[in-house]
Short mmCIF file of C-alpha atoms in Angstrom, two decimals:
data_model
loop_
_atom_site.label_atom_id
_atom_site.label_comp_id
_atom_site.label_asym_id
_atom_site.label_seq_id
_atom_site.Cartn_x
_atom_site.Cartn_y
_atom_site.Cartn_z
CA MET A 1 -0.44 -6.48 -25.54
CA GLN A 2 2.68 -4.77 -27.17
CA SER A 3 5.77 -5.81 -27.97
CA SER A 4 8.11 -7.43 -25.96
CA LYS A 5 10.82 -4.69 -26.88
CA LYS A 6 8.35 -1.85 -26.31
CA LYS A 7 9.49 0.68 -23.09
CA TYR A 8 7.51 1.86 -20.43
CA TYR A 9 9.53 4.73 -18.98
CA CYS A 10 9.00 4.89 -14.72
CA ASN A 11 8.16 8.01 -12.54
CA GLY A 12 10.19 9.25 -9.74
CA ILE A 13 7.70 7.13 -7.64
CA ASP A 14 8.30 4.04 -9.24
CA TRP A 15 11.86 4.27 -8.75
CA ILE A 16 10.70 4.92 -4.89
CA ALA A 17 8.44 1.72 -5.36
CA ALA A 18 11.75 -0.03 -6.37
CA ALA A 19 13.85 1.38 -3.63
CA LEU A 20 11.82 -0.08 -1.02
CA ASN A 21 11.29 -3.41 -3.04
CA TYR A 22 15.31 -3.27 -2.70
CA GLN A 23 14.88 -2.54 0.86
CA CYS A 24 13.69 -6.13 0.84
CA ARG A 25 16.21 -8.02 -1.03
CA LEU A 26 16.52 -10.34 2.27
CA THR A 27 13.22 -10.92 3.33
CA PRO A 28 11.46 -13.93 2.76
CA ALA A 29 9.40 -12.83 0.28
CA ARG A 30 12.47 -10.99 -1.68
CA GLY A 31 10.52 -8.18 -2.94
CA ASN A 32 7.93 -5.30 -1.61
CA ASN A 33 4.78 -7.36 -2.92
CA PHE A 34 1.28 -6.89 -1.27
CA LEU A 35 -1.81 -9.14 -1.53
CA ILE A 36 -5.74 -8.27 -2.64
CA VAL A 37 -7.55 -10.81 -0.78
CA LEU A 38 -11.57 -12.16 -2.02
CA GLU A 39 -13.71 -14.07 0.29
CA LEU A 40 -15.81 -15.75 -1.76
CA GLY A 41 -19.32 -16.24 -1.16
CA ASP A 42 -19.38 -19.62 -3.53
CA ARG A 43 -17.23 -21.58 -4.63
CA PHE A 44 -15.01 -20.46 -7.28
CA SER A 45 -15.77 -22.52 -10.94
CA PRO A 46 -12.97 -24.31 -12.89
CA ALA A 47 -14.87 -21.84 -15.70
CA GLY A 48 -14.54 -18.54 -13.75
CA LYS A 49 -10.45 -19.81 -13.65
CA ALA A 50 -10.20 -20.37 -17.17
CA ARG A 51 -11.23 -16.97 -17.57
CA LEU A 52 -9.04 -15.04 -15.26
CA LEU A 53 -6.50 -16.58 -16.34
CA ASP A 54 -7.09 -16.61 -20.16
CA ALA A 55 -7.17 -12.85 -19.20
CA CYS A 56 -4.14 -12.71 -17.72
CA GLN A 57 -2.45 -14.80 -20.36
CA THR A 58 -3.10 -11.65 -22.77
CA MET A 59 -0.62 -9.26 -20.23
CA LEU A 60 2.35 -12.02 -20.39
CA PRO A 61 4.81 -9.97 -21.94
CA MET A 62 4.01 -6.66 -19.16
CA LEU A 63 3.63 -9.05 -16.42
CA GLY A 64 6.75 -10.67 -17.30
CA GLY A 65 8.87 -7.49 -17.81
CA SER A 66 11.22 -5.96 -15.29
CA ILE A 67 12.94 -2.28 -14.36
CA ARG A 68 15.78 -1.06 -16.84
CA ARG A 69 18.10 1.90 -17.17
CA ALA A 70 18.34 3.86 -19.98
CA TRP A 71 21.48 5.28 -21.39
CA HIS A 72 20.72 8.45 -19.60
CA LEU A 73 19.71 7.23 -16.74
CA ALA A 74 16.05 6.87 -16.60
CA PRO A 75 14.16 3.99 -15.76
CA TYR A 76 12.38 2.08 -17.52
CA TRP A 77 9.99 -1.31 -17.54
CA ARG A 78 10.96 -3.49 -20.35
CA GLN A 79 8.09 -6.02 -21.27
CA GLY A 80 9.35 -9.54 -21.25
CA ASP A 81 9.01 -12.90 -22.38
CA GLY A 82 7.63 -14.46 -18.74
CA PRO A 83 5.86 -17.41 -18.99
CA GLU A 84 2.29 -18.08 -17.29
CA VAL A 85 0.67 -16.55 -14.74
CA PRO A 86 1.43 -19.03 -11.84
CA PHE A 87 -2.63 -20.45 -10.24
CA SER A 88 -1.92 -22.76 -7.70
CA GLU A 89 -4.88 -24.58 -4.61
CA SER A 90 -4.71 -25.90 -1.42
CA SER A 91 -6.90 -26.73 1.10
CA ALA A 92 -7.06 -25.88 5.48
CA THR A 93 -8.91 -27.89 7.76
CA ASP A 94 -9.90 -25.01 9.78
CA GLY A 95 -9.66 -21.16 9.65
CA THR A 96 -6.57 -21.58 11.87
CA SER A 97 -4.97 -23.52 9.06
CA ALA A 98 -6.01 -21.22 6.39
CA ASP A 99 -4.67 -18.33 7.66
CA SER A 100 -1.81 -19.75 8.17
CA ALA A 101 -2.06 -20.50 4.29
CA LEU A 102 -2.74 -17.37 3.45
CA HIS A 103 1.06 -16.07 6.06
CA ILE A 104 2.68 -19.10 4.36
CA PHE A 105 1.78 -17.43 0.63
CA ALA A 106 2.20 -13.95 1.62
CA ASN A 107 6.07 -14.81 2.43
CA GLU A 108 6.46 -16.80 -0.24
CA PRO A 109 8.55 -14.96 -2.87
CA LEU A 110 6.63 -14.57 -6.39
CA PRO A 111 8.13 -16.78 -9.26
CA LYS A 112 10.00 -15.06 -11.45
CA LYS A 113 9.84 -13.35 -14.22
CA THR A 114 6.11 -12.97 -13.65
CA SER A 115 4.10 -9.40 -11.59
CA ILE A 116 1.39 -11.69 -10.21
CA GLU A 117 0.51 -15.33 -8.15
CA ILE A 118 -2.83 -16.52 -7.85
CA LYS A 119 -3.53 -18.28 -4.93
CA LEU A 120 -7.36 -20.56 -4.12
CA ILE A 121 -7.70 -21.28 -0.34
CA SER A 122 -10.35 -23.63 0.74
CA CYS A 123 -11.32 -24.11 4.31
CA ASN A 124 -14.38 -26.02 5.16
CA GLY A 125 -16.13 -25.25 2.35
CA ALA A 126 -15.39 -21.19 2.44
CA GLU A 127 -12.71 -20.13 -0.26
CA ARG A 128 -9.94 -17.40 -0.32
CA LEU A 129 -8.89 -15.95 -3.89
CA ILE A 130 -5.56 -14.61 -3.24
CA PHE A 131 -3.72 -12.36 -5.73
CA LYS A 132 -0.24 -11.02 -4.92
CA PHE A 133 0.91 -8.49 -6.53
CA SER A 134 4.78 -6.98 -7.61
CA HIS A 135 4.74 -2.93 -6.19
CA LEU A 136 7.17 -2.59 -9.15
CA LEU A 137 4.29 -2.37 -11.56
CA PHE A 138 1.19 -2.34 -9.01
CA ASP A 139 -0.40 -0.26 -6.37
CA GLY A 140 -3.15 -1.00 -4.19
CA ARG A 141 -5.71 0.51 -6.22
CA GLY A 142 -4.25 -0.25 -9.60
CA ALA A 143 -4.38 -3.98 -9.47
CA GLU A 144 -8.28 -3.33 -7.87
CA LEU A 145 -8.59 -1.77 -11.27
CA LEU A 146 -7.04 -5.02 -13.11
CA LEU A 147 -9.02 -7.22 -10.84
CA LYS A 148 -12.04 -5.06 -12.22
CA SER A 149 -11.28 -4.62 -15.92
CA ILE A 150 -10.87 -8.33 -15.71
CA ASP A 151 -13.88 -8.99 -14.42
CA GLU A 152 -16.23 -6.66 -17.13
CA GLU A 153 -13.83 -8.33 -20.15
CA ASP A 154 -12.58 -4.62 -20.48
CA LEU A 155 -8.85 -5.61 -21.68
CA GLU A 156 -8.67 -1.69 -23.55
CA THR A 157 -8.48 -0.59 -19.70
CA ILE A 158 -5.68 -2.83 -18.75
CA ALA A 159 -2.89 -1.73 -21.80
CA ALA A 160 -4.83 1.72 -21.22
CA HIS A 161 -1.86 4.48 -20.30
CA PRO A 162 1.18 2.10 -19.02
CA GLY A 163 3.90 4.24 -17.64
CA LEU A 164 5.33 7.42 -19.08
CA PRO A 165 5.41 7.42 -23.16
CA THR A 166 8.85 9.58 -22.78
CA PRO A 167 11.98 9.45 -20.38
CA GLU A 168 10.54 13.25 -19.18
CA LEU A 169 13.68 14.44 -18.99
CA ASP A 170 12.16 18.22 -19.73
CA GLY A 171 10.75 20.45 -17.28
CA TRP A 172 13.25 20.99 -14.47
CA SER A 173 12.51 24.20 -13.74
CA ASP A 174 9.13 22.86 -12.20
CA LYS A 175 10.97 19.67 -10.59
CA PHE A 176 13.20 21.41 -9.19
CA GLN A 177 10.17 24.10 -7.57
CA ALA A 178 8.53 20.96 -6.47
CA GLY A 179 11.81 19.24 -5.03
CA LYS A 180 12.34 23.81 -2.87
CA ILE A 181 8.88 22.75 -1.31
CA VAL A 182 9.46 19.55 -0.86
CA HIS A 183 13.04 19.98 1.17
CA ARG A 184 11.54 22.97 3.09
CA LYS A 185 8.82 20.44 3.95
CA ARG A 186 10.95 17.71 4.98
CA LEU A 187 13.78 20.62 6.95
CA ALA A 188 10.29 22.32 8.84
CA ILE A 189 9.66 18.31 10.35
CA LEU A 190 12.61 17.88 11.23
CA ARG A 191 13.68 21.45 13.05
CA GLN A 192 10.14 21.11 14.65
CA HIS A 193 9.89 17.46 15.69
CA LYS A 194 12.08 14.85 17.09
CA ILE A 195 10.42 11.40 14.91
CA ALA A 196 9.14 8.78 17.22
CA ALA A 197 10.56 5.38 16.03
CA LEU A 198 10.45 1.56 16.52
CA PRO A 199 13.93 0.62 16.19
CA SER A 200 14.10 -1.28 12.72
CA ALA A 201 18.08 -1.71 12.30
CA GLN A 202 17.70 -6.08 11.89
CA MET A 203 14.01 -6.18 10.36
CA THR A 204 15.47 -6.24 7.12
CA THR A 205 15.25 -10.23 6.90
CA MET A 206 12.25 -10.55 8.67
CA PRO A 207 8.96 -12.42 7.97
CA ALA A 208 6.07 -10.55 7.39
CA GLY A 209 2.65 -10.54 9.81
CA PHE A 210 -0.38 -9.53 9.84
CA ARG A 211 -3.39 -9.28 11.71
CA ILE A 212 -7.13 -8.49 9.80
CA ILE A 213 -10.31 -6.77 11.46
CA GLN A 214 -13.15 -7.17 9.54
CA LEU A 215 -16.36 -5.19 10.85
CA ASP A 216 -19.72 -5.79 9.66
CA THR A 217 -22.19 -3.09 7.55
CA ALA A 218 -23.70 -2.10 11.27
CA THR A 219 -20.66 -1.68 13.04
CA SER A 220 -19.01 0.19 9.83
CA ALA A 221 -22.13 2.29 9.93
CA ASP A 222 -21.93 3.42 13.44
CA ILE A 223 -17.69 4.18 12.43
CA ARG A 224 -18.92 6.86 9.20
CA LYS A 225 -21.57 8.78 11.39
CA LYS A 226 -19.00 8.73 14.40
CA SER A 227 -16.34 10.23 11.64
CA ASP A 228 -19.02 12.55 10.84
CA ARG A 229 -19.49 14.25 14.33
CA GLU A 230 -16.06 14.02 15.30
CA ALA A 231 -13.78 14.76 12.33
CA GLY A 232 -16.23 16.42 10.13
CA PRO A 233 -17.74 15.41 6.62
CA PHE A 234 -15.77 13.72 4.33
CA MET A 235 -12.44 13.24 7.21
CA LEU A 236 -12.34 8.85 7.53
CA GLY A 237 -9.26 8.82 6.71
CA ILE A 238 -8.54 11.40 9.60
CA TYR A 239 -10.79 10.11 11.83
CA LEU A 240 -8.98 6.23 11.96
CA ALA A 241 -5.43 7.85 11.40
CA SER A 242 -6.53 9.67 14.94
CA ILE A 243 -7.70 5.74 16.05
CA VAL A 244 -4.16 4.46 15.19
CA CYS A 245 -1.94 7.88 16.56
CA LEU A 246 -4.40 7.18 19.81
CA ARG A 247 -3.40 3.41 20.16
CA PHE A 248 -0.21 3.94 18.42
CA ASP A 249 0.88 6.52 21.15
CA GLN A 250 -0.10 4.06 24.36
CA ILE A 251 2.75 1.42 22.58
CA LEU A 252 5.13 4.01 22.36
CA ASN A 253 4.59 5.24 26.03
CA VAL A 254 5.04 1.73 26.98
CA ARG A 255 8.45 1.23 25.22
CA GLY A 256 9.17 4.41 26.48
CA VAL A 257 10.08 6.21 22.94
CA ASN A 258 10.56 9.48 22.56
CA GLY A 259 9.39 11.92 20.08
CA ASP A 260 5.99 12.88 18.17
CA ILE A 261 4.44 10.55 15.58
CA ILE A 262 4.88 10.81 12.23
CA LEU A 263 2.50 9.26 9.13
CA PRO A 264 3.61 9.12 5.64
CA MET A 265 0.15 8.47 4.32
CA SER A 266 -0.21 7.11 1.18
CA VAL A 267 -2.64 9.56 -1.80
CA ASP A 268 -4.53 8.32 -4.89
CA LEU A 269 -3.76 10.60 -7.02
CA ARG A 270 -5.35 9.47 -9.74
CA GLY A 271 -8.19 11.71 -11.03
CA PHE A 272 -5.45 14.60 -9.99
CA GLY A 273 -3.64 15.06 -13.34
CA ILE A 274 -3.59 10.89 -13.71
CA PRO A 275 -6.30 9.21 -15.56
CA ALA A 276 -8.54 7.52 -13.06
CA ASN A 277 -8.87 4.15 -15.00
CA THR A 278 -5.15 3.88 -14.92
CA VAL A 279 -3.85 0.05 -14.20
CA PHE A 280 -0.03 -0.19 -14.31
CA PHE A 281 2.63 1.36 -12.07
CA ASN A 282 2.47 3.17 -9.15
CA GLN A 283 0.16 6.64 -8.75
CA TRP A 284 0.51 7.71 -5.62
CA SER A 285 2.35 9.51 -3.51
CA PHE A 286 2.63 11.00 0.39
CA SER A 287 1.04 13.34 2.46
CA PRO A 288 3.57 13.54 5.81
CA LEU A 289 1.70 13.86 9.03
CA VAL A 290 3.04 15.19 12.29
CA ALA A 291 0.89 14.08 15.27
CA GLU A 292 2.49 15.75 18.09
CA ARG A 293 2.16 14.04 21.89
CA ASP A 294 1.40 16.73 24.54
CA GLU A 295 -0.93 15.76 27.76
CA ARG A 296 -3.53 16.10 25.75
CA ARG A 297 -4.34 12.80 23.97
CA GLU A 298 -7.96 12.21 23.62
CA LEU A 299 -9.11 11.32 20.04
CA ALA A 300 -10.89 14.85 19.87
CA ASP A 301 -7.03 15.98 20.26
CA TRP A 302 -5.16 13.36 17.11
CA ILE A 303 -8.25 14.36 15.06
CA ASP A 304 -8.01 18.20 15.40
CA LYS A 305 -3.92 17.99 14.84
CA LEU A 306 -4.03 15.28 11.87
CA LYS A 307 -6.78 17.14 9.99
CA LYS A 308 -5.10 20.77 10.43
CA GLN A 309 -1.80 18.70 9.31
CA MET A 310 -3.91 17.54 6.24
CA MET A 311 -5.34 20.52 5.30
CA SER A 312 -2.15 22.50 5.39
CA ASN A 313 -0.44 19.66 3.40
CA ALA A 314 -3.81 20.05 -0.13
CA ALA A 315 -3.28 23.67 0.33
CA GLY A 316 0.52 23.68 -0.87
CA SER A 317 0.55 20.22 -2.77
CA ILE A 318 2.75 18.58 -1.00
CA PRO A 319 1.53 15.78 -2.73
CA GLN A 320 2.03 16.83 -5.96
CA SER A 321 5.11 18.25 -5.43
CA LEU A 322 6.44 15.23 -3.58
CA ARG A 323 5.35 13.39 -6.40
CA ALA A 324 6.97 16.02 -9.19
CA ALA A 325 10.48 16.27 -7.02
CA SER A 326 10.89 12.78 -7.31
CA MET A 327 11.29 12.47 -10.59
CA LEU A 328 14.60 13.85 -9.48
CA ALA A 329 15.98 10.78 -7.16
CA ARG A 330 15.57 8.63 -11.07
CA VAL A 331 18.97 9.76 -11.02
CA LEU A 332 20.24 8.05 -7.98
CA PRO A 333 21.19 4.25 -7.68
CA LEU A 334 18.63 2.20 -6.23
CA PRO A 335 21.45 1.62 -2.63
CA ALA A 336 21.83 5.14 -2.44
CA LEU A 337 18.03 6.08 -2.46
CA ALA A 338 17.46 2.93 -0.43
CA LEU A 339 19.19 4.60 2.12
CA PHE A 340 17.98 7.77 2.31
CA ALA A 341 14.53 6.31 2.21
CA LYS A 342 15.04 3.80 5.38
CA ASN A 343 16.53 7.92 6.87
CA ILE A 344 14.77 10.64 5.60
CA PHE A 345 12.98 11.79 8.80
CA GLY A 346 16.01 12.09 10.33
CA GLY A 347 16.94 8.41 10.98
CA ALA A 348 13.60 7.27 10.37
CA ALA A 349 11.51 6.16 7.25
CA GLY A 350 9.01 7.72 9.94
CA SER A 351 6.88 6.02 12.88
CA ILE A 352 4.26 4.42 11.24
CA MET A 353 2.81 4.32 8.01
CA PHE A 354 -1.31 4.27 6.88
CA SER A 355 -3.38 5.03 4.47
CA PHE A 356 -7.29 4.68 3.45
CA MET A 357 -8.70 3.53 0.05
CA SER A 358 -12.04 4.99 0.88
CA GLY A 359 -13.77 3.01 -1.93
CA SER A 360 -13.35 0.00 -3.55
CA SER A 361 -13.26 -0.42 -7.97
CA ILE A 362 -14.12 -4.20 -7.59
CA ALA A 363 -17.68 -5.38 -7.70
CA SER A 364 -19.79 -7.46 -5.49
CA ALA A 365 -19.15 -10.13 -7.42
CA PHE A 366 -15.92 -11.40 -9.07
CA ILE A 367 -16.17 -12.98 -12.53
CA GLU A 368 -19.61 -13.92 -11.32
CA THR A 369 -18.75 -15.57 -7.87
CA PRO A 370 -20.38 -13.55 -5.17
CA LEU A 371 -18.13 -12.18 -2.46
CA LEU A 372 -18.50 -11.33 1.06
CA ASN A 373 -15.87 -9.29 1.80
CA MET A 374 -11.99 -7.99 0.12
CA TYR A 375 -8.80 -6.27 1.73
CA HIS A 376 -5.58 -5.33 1.01
CA LEU A 377 -2.44 -7.66 2.66
CA PRO A 378 0.62 -4.41 1.76
CA LEU A 379 3.74 -6.41 3.54
CA MET A 380 5.73 -3.65 4.85
CA PRO A 381 9.45 -2.99 3.74
CA PRO A 382 11.72 -3.34 6.86
CA HIS A 383 11.36 0.68 7.60
CA PRO A 384 9.23 1.43 9.22
CA GLY A 385 8.74 -1.79 9.69
CA ILE A 386 4.69 -1.73 11.11
CA GLY A 387 1.65 -0.01 9.43
CA VAL A 388 -1.98 0.12 9.76
CA PHE A 389 -3.85 0.15 6.02
CA PHE A 390 -7.65 0.52 6.17
CA ASN A 391 -10.18 -0.38 2.96
CA ARG A 392 -13.43 0.24 2.05
CA PHE A 393 -15.78 -2.88 0.55
CA GLU A 394 -18.75 -2.13 -0.40
CA ASP A 395 -20.56 -0.87 3.02
CA ARG A 396 -17.59 -2.47 4.75
CA ILE A 397 -14.39 -1.26 6.73
CA ASN A 398 -11.90 -3.39 6.96
CA ALA A 399 -8.24 -2.95 9.07
CA VAL A 400 -4.92 -4.79 8.28
CA LEU A 401 -2.38 -4.38 11.36
CA SER A 402 0.99 -5.37 9.13
CA TYR A 403 4.40 -5.85 10.51
CA ARG A 404 7.67 -7.28 10.70
CA GLN A 405 8.41 -9.74 12.91
CA GLY A 406 10.31 -8.69 15.44
CA ILE A 407 9.62 -4.65 15.96
CA LEU A 408 7.45 -5.64 18.49
CA SER A 409 6.73 -8.84 20.62
CA GLU A 410 3.34 -11.06 18.97
CA ILE A 411 1.95 -9.86 22.66
CA GLU A 412 2.45 -6.32 21.60
CA ILE A 413 0.39 -6.37 18.35
CA ASP A 414 -1.65 -8.12 19.74
CA ASP A 415 -2.28 -5.94 22.23
CA PHE A 416 -2.26 -3.05 19.30
CA ALA A 417 -4.55 -4.88 16.75
CA SER A 418 -7.36 -5.17 19.90
CA SER A 419 -6.79 -1.69 20.92
CA ILE A 420 -7.11 -1.05 17.11
CA GLU A 421 -10.49 -2.22 16.76
CA LYS A 422 -12.01 -1.62 20.70
CA SER A 423 -11.43 1.91 19.37
CA LEU A 424 -13.22 1.43 16.12
CA ARG A 425 -16.44 -0.95 17.68
CA GLN A 426 -16.81 2.19 20.55
CA GLN A 427 -20.46 3.74 20.42
#
């Protein structure tokens, strides 16, 4: 990597990610981190560990960096002199203990001056290789691309396209025009809808929790067929989001929460003006989906509502406009931006987060170790405090319900996760 004095300017979404990181500063993890879990089909060898850490060694200046502000207020990532990437191992005697170790690791803060930490958890001969990433430097796809580059020993890809080469203090008319589009979209949502949200004011210090749903290849194939039949081709994300709405609606009904459901759905913009192999920084945007809660609450109704919303957002280039408009937000200090993000939808950050990574950048083996499965574990920011995240690995679909403890009772969380899994498995 390059000199530790090098500046990489942050885009507007990076600054939003930094604001979400600020929201998480009082949680046990002290930041907005996420995990990628590799379930290994064989032992991870000492040679594999050495190769992994050697690859990480080449990135230490980047991994040890931090966000700063230039004199003109544009934020940038300044490389630093960080330590070696932490790697630890632990053993568990049963699956419950292994899950507990995963939960503990997820809620621990990243060590200082590093944006990655790695842990190998062994349980009854099975192993999980777990990577913890900071959202300040990585998004989910970028983290996968990093692991892909390490596996393929393609360090040139790792070093490519790191952030913005200039502060981009120009093109203001385009940025303000994008801001007008986003502002009109937001006002239209607030005029037409009262947003349903769970109370999250007390979530600022709560640990993260999660439930993991792993589906085999046969069940995943059935889901894809049902999606094609009921939502149409290439609409698997909308089909899965509709299931989340259907089941979250039931939670809200029991709680007596009124209003419509809004999903701030994340959209990866690689390949849309951003190089497809970009590893570092946040290359996503949002497509806000609003689902009206009326008397018709069958899955087909949710599919129809969300499909129309997504197509309208795509036709109006809402995700691209939001990304361009977010460049204007870089002037705001993080506490102010974090407060705005918390209340962006009329006092709420949305009803429930949702994302779907439709394909995996990671192959069926990692550093010559076969993989049984791979899934993401995002740790939810305190607001809205709950989200459902899907990914595909090979021919399998995984779902993770991520939440801040206390947003719902553990019984409600179990019921919510079970209801989602029931819908996914229905023939």
